[in-house]
mmCIF file with all atom_site columns, C-alpha atoms and ligand atoms in Angstrom:
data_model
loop_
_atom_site.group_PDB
_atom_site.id
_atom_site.type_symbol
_atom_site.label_atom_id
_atom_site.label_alt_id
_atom_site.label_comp_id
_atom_site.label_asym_id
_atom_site.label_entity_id
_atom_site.label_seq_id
_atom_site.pdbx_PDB_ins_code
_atom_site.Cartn_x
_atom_site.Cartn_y
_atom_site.Cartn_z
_atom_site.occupancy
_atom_site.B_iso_or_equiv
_atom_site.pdbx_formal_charge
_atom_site.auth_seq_id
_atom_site.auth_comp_id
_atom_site.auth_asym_id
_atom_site.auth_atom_id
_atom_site.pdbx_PDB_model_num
ATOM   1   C  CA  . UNK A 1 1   ? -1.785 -70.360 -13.385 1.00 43.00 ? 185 UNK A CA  1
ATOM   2   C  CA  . UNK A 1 2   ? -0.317 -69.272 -10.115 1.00 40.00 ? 186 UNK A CA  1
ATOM   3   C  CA  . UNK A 1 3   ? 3.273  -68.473 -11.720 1.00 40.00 ? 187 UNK A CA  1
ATOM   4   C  CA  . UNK A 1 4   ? 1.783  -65.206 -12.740 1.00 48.00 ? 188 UNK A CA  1
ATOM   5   C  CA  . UNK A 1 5   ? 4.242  -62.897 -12.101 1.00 49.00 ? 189 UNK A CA  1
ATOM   6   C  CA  . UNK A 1 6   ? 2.657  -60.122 -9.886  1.00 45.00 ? 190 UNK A CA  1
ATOM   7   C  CA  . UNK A 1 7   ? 4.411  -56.963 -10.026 1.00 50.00 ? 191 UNK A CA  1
ATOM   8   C  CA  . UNK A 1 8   ? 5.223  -55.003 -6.705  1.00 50.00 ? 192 UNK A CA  1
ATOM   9   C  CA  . UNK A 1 9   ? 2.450  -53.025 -7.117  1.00 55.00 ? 193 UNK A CA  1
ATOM   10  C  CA  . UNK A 1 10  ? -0.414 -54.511 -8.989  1.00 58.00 ? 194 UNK A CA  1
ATOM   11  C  CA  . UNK A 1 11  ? -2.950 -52.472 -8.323  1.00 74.00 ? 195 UNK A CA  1
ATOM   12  C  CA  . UNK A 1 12  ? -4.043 -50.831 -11.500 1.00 82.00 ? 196 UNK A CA  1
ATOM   13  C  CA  . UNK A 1 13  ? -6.037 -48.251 -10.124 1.00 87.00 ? 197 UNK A CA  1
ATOM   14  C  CA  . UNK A 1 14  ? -3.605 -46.942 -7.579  1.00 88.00 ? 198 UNK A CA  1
ATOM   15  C  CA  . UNK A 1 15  ? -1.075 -46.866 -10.307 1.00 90.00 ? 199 UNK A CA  1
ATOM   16  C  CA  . UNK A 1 16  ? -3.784 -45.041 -12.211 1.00 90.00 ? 200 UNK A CA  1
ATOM   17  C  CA  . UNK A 1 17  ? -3.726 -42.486 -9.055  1.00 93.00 ? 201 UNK A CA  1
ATOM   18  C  CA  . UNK A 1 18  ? -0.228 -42.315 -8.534  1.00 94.00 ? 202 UNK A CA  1
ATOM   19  C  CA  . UNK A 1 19  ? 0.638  -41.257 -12.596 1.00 92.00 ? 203 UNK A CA  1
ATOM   20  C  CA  . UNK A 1 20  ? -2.386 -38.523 -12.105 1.00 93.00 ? 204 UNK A CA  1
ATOM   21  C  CA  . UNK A 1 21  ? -1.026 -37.391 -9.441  1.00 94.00 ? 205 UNK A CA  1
ATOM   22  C  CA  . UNK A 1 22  ? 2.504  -36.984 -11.046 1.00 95.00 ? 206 UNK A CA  1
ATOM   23  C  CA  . UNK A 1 23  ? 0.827  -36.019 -14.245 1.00 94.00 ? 207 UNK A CA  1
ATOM   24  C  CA  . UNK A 1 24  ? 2.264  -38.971 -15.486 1.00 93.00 ? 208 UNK A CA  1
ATOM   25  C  CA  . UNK A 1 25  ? 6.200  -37.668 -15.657 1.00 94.00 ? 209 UNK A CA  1
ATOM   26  C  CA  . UNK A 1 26  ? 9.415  -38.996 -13.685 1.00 96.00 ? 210 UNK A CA  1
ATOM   27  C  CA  . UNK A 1 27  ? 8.707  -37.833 -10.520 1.00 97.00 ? 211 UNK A CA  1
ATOM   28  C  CA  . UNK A 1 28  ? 12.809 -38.463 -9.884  1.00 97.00 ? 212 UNK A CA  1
ATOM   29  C  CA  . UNK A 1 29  ? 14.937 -35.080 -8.309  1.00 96.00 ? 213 UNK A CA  1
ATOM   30  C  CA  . UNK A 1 30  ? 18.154 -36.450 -8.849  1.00 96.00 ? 214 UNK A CA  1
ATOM   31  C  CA  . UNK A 1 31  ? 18.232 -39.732 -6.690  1.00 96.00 ? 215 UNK A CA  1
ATOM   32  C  CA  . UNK A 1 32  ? 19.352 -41.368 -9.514  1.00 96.00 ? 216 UNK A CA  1
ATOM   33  C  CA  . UNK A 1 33  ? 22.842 -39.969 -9.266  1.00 95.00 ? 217 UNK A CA  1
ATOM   34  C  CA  . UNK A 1 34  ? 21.600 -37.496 -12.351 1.00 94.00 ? 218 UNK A CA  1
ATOM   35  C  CA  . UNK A 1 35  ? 20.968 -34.446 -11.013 1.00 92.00 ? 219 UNK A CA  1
ATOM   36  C  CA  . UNK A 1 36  ? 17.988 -33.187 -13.767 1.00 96.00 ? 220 UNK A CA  1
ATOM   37  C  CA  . UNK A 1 37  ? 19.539 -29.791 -13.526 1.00 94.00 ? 221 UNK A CA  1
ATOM   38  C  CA  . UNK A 1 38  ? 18.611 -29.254 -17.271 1.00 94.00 ? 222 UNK A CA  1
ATOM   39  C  CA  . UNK A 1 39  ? 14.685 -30.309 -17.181 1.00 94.00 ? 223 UNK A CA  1
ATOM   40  C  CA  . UNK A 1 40  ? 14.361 -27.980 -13.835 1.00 94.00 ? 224 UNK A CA  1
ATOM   41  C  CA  . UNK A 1 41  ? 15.583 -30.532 -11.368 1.00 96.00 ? 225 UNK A CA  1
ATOM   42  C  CA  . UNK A 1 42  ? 13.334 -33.372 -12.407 1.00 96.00 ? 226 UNK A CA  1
ATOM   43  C  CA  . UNK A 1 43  ? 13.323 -35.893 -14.661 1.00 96.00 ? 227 UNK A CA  1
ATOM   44  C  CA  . UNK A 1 44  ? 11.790 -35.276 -18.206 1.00 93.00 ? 228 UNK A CA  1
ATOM   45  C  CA  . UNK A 1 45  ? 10.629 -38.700 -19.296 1.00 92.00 ? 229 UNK A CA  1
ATOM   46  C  CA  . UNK A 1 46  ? 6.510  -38.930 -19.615 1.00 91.00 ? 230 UNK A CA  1
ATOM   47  C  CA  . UNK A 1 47  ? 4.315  -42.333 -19.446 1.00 88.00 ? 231 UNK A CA  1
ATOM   48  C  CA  . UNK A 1 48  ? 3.478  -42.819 -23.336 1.00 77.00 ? 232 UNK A CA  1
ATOM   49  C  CA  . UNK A 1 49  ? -0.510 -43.283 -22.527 1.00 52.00 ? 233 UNK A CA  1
ATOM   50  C  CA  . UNK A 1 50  ? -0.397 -40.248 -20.228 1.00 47.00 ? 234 UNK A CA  1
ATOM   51  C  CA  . UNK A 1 51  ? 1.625  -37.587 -22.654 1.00 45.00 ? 235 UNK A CA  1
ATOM   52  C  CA  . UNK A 1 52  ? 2.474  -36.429 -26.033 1.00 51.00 ? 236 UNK A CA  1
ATOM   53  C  CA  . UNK A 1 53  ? 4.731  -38.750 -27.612 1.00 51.00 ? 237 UNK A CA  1
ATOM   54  C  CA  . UNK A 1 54  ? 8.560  -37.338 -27.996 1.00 53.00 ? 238 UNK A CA  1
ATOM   55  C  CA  . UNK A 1 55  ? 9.768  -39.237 -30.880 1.00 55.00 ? 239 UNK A CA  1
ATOM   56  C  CA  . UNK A 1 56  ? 12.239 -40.831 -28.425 1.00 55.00 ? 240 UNK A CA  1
ATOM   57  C  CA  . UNK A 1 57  ? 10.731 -44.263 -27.578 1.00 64.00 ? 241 UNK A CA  1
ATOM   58  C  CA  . UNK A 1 58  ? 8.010  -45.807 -25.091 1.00 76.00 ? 242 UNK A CA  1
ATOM   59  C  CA  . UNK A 1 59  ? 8.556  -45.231 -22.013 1.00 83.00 ? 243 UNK A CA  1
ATOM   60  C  CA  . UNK A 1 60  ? 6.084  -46.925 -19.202 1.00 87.00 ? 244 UNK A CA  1
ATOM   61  C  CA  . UNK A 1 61  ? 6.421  -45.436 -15.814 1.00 92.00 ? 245 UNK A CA  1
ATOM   62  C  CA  . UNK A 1 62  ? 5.954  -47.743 -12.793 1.00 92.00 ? 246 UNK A CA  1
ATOM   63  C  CA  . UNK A 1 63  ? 4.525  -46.921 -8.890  1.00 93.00 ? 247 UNK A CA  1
ATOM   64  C  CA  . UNK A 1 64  ? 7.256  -47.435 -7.027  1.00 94.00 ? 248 UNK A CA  1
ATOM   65  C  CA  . UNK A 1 65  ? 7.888  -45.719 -3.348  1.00 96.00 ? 249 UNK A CA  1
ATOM   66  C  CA  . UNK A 1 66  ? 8.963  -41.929 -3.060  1.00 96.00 ? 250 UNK A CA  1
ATOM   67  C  CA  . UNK A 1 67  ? 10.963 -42.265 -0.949  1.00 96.00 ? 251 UNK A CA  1
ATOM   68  C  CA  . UNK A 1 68  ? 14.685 -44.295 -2.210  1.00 95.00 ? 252 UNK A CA  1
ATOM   69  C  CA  . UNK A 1 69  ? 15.249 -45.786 1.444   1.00 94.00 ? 253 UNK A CA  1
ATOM   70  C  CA  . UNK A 1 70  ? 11.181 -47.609 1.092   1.00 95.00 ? 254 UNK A CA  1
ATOM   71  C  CA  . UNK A 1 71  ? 12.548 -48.958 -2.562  1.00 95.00 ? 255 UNK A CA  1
ATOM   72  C  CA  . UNK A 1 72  ? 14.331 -51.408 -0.126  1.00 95.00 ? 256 UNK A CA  1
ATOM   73  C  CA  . UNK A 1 73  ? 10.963 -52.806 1.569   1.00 94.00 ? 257 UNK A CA  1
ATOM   74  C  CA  . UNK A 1 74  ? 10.279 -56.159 0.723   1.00 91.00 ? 258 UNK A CA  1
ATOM   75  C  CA  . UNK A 1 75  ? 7.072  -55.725 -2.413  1.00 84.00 ? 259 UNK A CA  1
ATOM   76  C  CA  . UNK A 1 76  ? 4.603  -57.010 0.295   1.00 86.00 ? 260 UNK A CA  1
ATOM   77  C  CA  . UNK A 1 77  ? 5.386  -54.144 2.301   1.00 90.00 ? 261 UNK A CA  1
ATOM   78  C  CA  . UNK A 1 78  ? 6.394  -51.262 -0.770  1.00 87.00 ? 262 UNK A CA  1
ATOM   79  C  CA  . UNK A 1 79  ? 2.651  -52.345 -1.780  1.00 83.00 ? 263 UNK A CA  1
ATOM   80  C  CA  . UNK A 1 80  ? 1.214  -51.300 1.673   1.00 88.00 ? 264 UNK A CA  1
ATOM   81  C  CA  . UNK A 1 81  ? 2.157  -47.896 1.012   1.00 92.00 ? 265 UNK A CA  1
ATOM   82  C  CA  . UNK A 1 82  ? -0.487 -45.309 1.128   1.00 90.00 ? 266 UNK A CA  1
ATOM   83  C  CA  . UNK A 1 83  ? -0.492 -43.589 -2.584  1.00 91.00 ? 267 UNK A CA  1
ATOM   84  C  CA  . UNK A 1 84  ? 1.389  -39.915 -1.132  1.00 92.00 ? 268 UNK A CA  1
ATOM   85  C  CA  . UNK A 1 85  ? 4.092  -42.421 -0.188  1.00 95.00 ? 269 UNK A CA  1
ATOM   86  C  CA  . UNK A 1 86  ? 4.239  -43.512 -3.959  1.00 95.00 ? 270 UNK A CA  1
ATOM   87  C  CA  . UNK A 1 87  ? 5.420  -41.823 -6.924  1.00 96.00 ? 271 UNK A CA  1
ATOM   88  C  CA  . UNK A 1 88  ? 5.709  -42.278 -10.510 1.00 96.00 ? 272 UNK A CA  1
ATOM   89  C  CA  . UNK A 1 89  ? 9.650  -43.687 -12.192 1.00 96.00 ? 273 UNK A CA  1
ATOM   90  C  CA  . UNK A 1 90  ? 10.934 -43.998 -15.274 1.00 94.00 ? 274 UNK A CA  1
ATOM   91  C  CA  . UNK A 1 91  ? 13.195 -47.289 -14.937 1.00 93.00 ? 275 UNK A CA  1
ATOM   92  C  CA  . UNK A 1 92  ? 16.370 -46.004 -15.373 1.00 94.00 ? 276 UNK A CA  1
ATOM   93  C  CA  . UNK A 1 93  ? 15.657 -43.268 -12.741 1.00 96.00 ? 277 UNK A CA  1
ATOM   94  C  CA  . UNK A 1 94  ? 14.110 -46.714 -10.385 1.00 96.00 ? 278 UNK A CA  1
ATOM   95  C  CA  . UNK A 1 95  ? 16.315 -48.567 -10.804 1.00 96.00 ? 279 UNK A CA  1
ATOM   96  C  CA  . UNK A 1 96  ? 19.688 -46.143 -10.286 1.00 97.00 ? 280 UNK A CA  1
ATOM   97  C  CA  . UNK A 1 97  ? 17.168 -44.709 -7.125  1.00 97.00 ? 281 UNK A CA  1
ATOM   98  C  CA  . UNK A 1 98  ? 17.139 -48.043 -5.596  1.00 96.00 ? 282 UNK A CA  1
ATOM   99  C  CA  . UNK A 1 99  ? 20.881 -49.011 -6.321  1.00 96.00 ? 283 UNK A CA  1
ATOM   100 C  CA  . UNK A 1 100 ? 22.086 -45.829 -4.906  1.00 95.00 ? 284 UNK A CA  1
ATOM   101 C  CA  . UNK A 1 101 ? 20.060 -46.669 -1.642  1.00 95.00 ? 285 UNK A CA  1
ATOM   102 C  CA  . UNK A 1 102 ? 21.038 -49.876 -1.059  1.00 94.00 ? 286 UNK A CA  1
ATOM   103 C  CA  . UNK A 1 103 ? 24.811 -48.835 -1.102  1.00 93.00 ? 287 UNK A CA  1
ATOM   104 C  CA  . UNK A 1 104 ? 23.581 -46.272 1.369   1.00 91.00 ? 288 UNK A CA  1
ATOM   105 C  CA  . UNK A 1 105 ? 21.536 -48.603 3.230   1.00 86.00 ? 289 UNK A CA  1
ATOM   106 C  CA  . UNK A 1 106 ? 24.964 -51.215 3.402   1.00 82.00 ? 290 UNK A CA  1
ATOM   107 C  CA  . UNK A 1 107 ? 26.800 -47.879 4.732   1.00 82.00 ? 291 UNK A CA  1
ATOM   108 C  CA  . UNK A 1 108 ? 24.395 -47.078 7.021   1.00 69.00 ? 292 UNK A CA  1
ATOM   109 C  CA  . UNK A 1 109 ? 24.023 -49.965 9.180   1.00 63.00 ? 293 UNK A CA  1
ATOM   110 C  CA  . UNK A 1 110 ? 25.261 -49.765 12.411  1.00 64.00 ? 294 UNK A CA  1
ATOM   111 C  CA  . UNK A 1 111 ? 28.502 -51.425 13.166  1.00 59.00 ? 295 UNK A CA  1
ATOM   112 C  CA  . UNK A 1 112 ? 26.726 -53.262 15.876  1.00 56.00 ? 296 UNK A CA  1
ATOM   113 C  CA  . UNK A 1 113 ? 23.982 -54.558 13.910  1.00 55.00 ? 297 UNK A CA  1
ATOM   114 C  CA  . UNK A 1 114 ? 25.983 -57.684 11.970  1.00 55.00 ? 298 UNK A CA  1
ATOM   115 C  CA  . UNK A 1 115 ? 27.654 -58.610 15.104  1.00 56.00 ? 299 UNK A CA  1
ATOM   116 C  CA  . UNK A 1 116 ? 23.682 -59.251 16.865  1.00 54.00 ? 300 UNK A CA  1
ATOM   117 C  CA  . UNK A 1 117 ? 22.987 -61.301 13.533  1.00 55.00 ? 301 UNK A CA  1
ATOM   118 C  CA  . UNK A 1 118 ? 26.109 -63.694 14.757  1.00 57.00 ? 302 UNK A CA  1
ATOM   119 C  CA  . UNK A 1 119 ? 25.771 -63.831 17.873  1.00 55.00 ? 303 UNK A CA  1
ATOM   120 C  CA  . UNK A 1 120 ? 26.637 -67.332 19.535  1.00 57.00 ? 304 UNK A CA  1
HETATM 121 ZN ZN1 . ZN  B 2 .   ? 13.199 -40.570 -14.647 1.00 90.49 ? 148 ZN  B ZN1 1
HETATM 122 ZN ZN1 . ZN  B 2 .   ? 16.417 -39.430 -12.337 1.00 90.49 ? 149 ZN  B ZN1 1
#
């Protein structure tokens, strides 16, 4: 059985921490490209086991880094992070987060940087 898939961060009781800490909501400000102006700048959406149920679906929030640039880190690293260097996303919010940052990462990068990789 070692196919098991193992999620980034597996840890249940550091998720446990990290959806305490965010009161188990979206911890997203608008990284996703929606700016959350209408829920007060931050996304609405509530883990179903954590909060009242809307009427509008399950939605499971995962432990994912705060910050969009550490969404990049290879898992072995993202699950190093200490738990204030986690917080708690809806998927959407992840997953737009970490698109959004790897365009910025790929604009980013120093011009010089590709040339080192090729370098005869
Ligand atoms: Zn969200
Ligand atoms: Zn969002």
């Amino acid at each position: 059985m070692s196919a098991d898939r193992i999620p980034p961060l597996a840890c249940p009781d550091l998720w446990q921490a990290v959806m305490a800490a965010a009161a188990g909501r979206c911890q997203c400000r608008g990284t996703c490209g929606k700016n959350h102006a209408k829920d007060g700048g931050r996304c609405p959406r509530e883990h179903d086991h954590l909060a009242h149920r809307h009427g509008g679906g399950t939605v499971h929030l995962i432990a994912a880094p705060a910050e969009p640039a550490d969404m990049l880190l290879p898992p072995h690293r993202a699950a190093a992070l200490p738990k204030r260097q986690l917080a708690a996303w809806c998927s959407p919010c992840h997953d737009a987060t970490r698109a959004a940052a790897r365009k910025a990462q790929h604009t980013a990068v120093p011009a010089a940087e590709p040339d080192a990789l090729f370098e005869i």
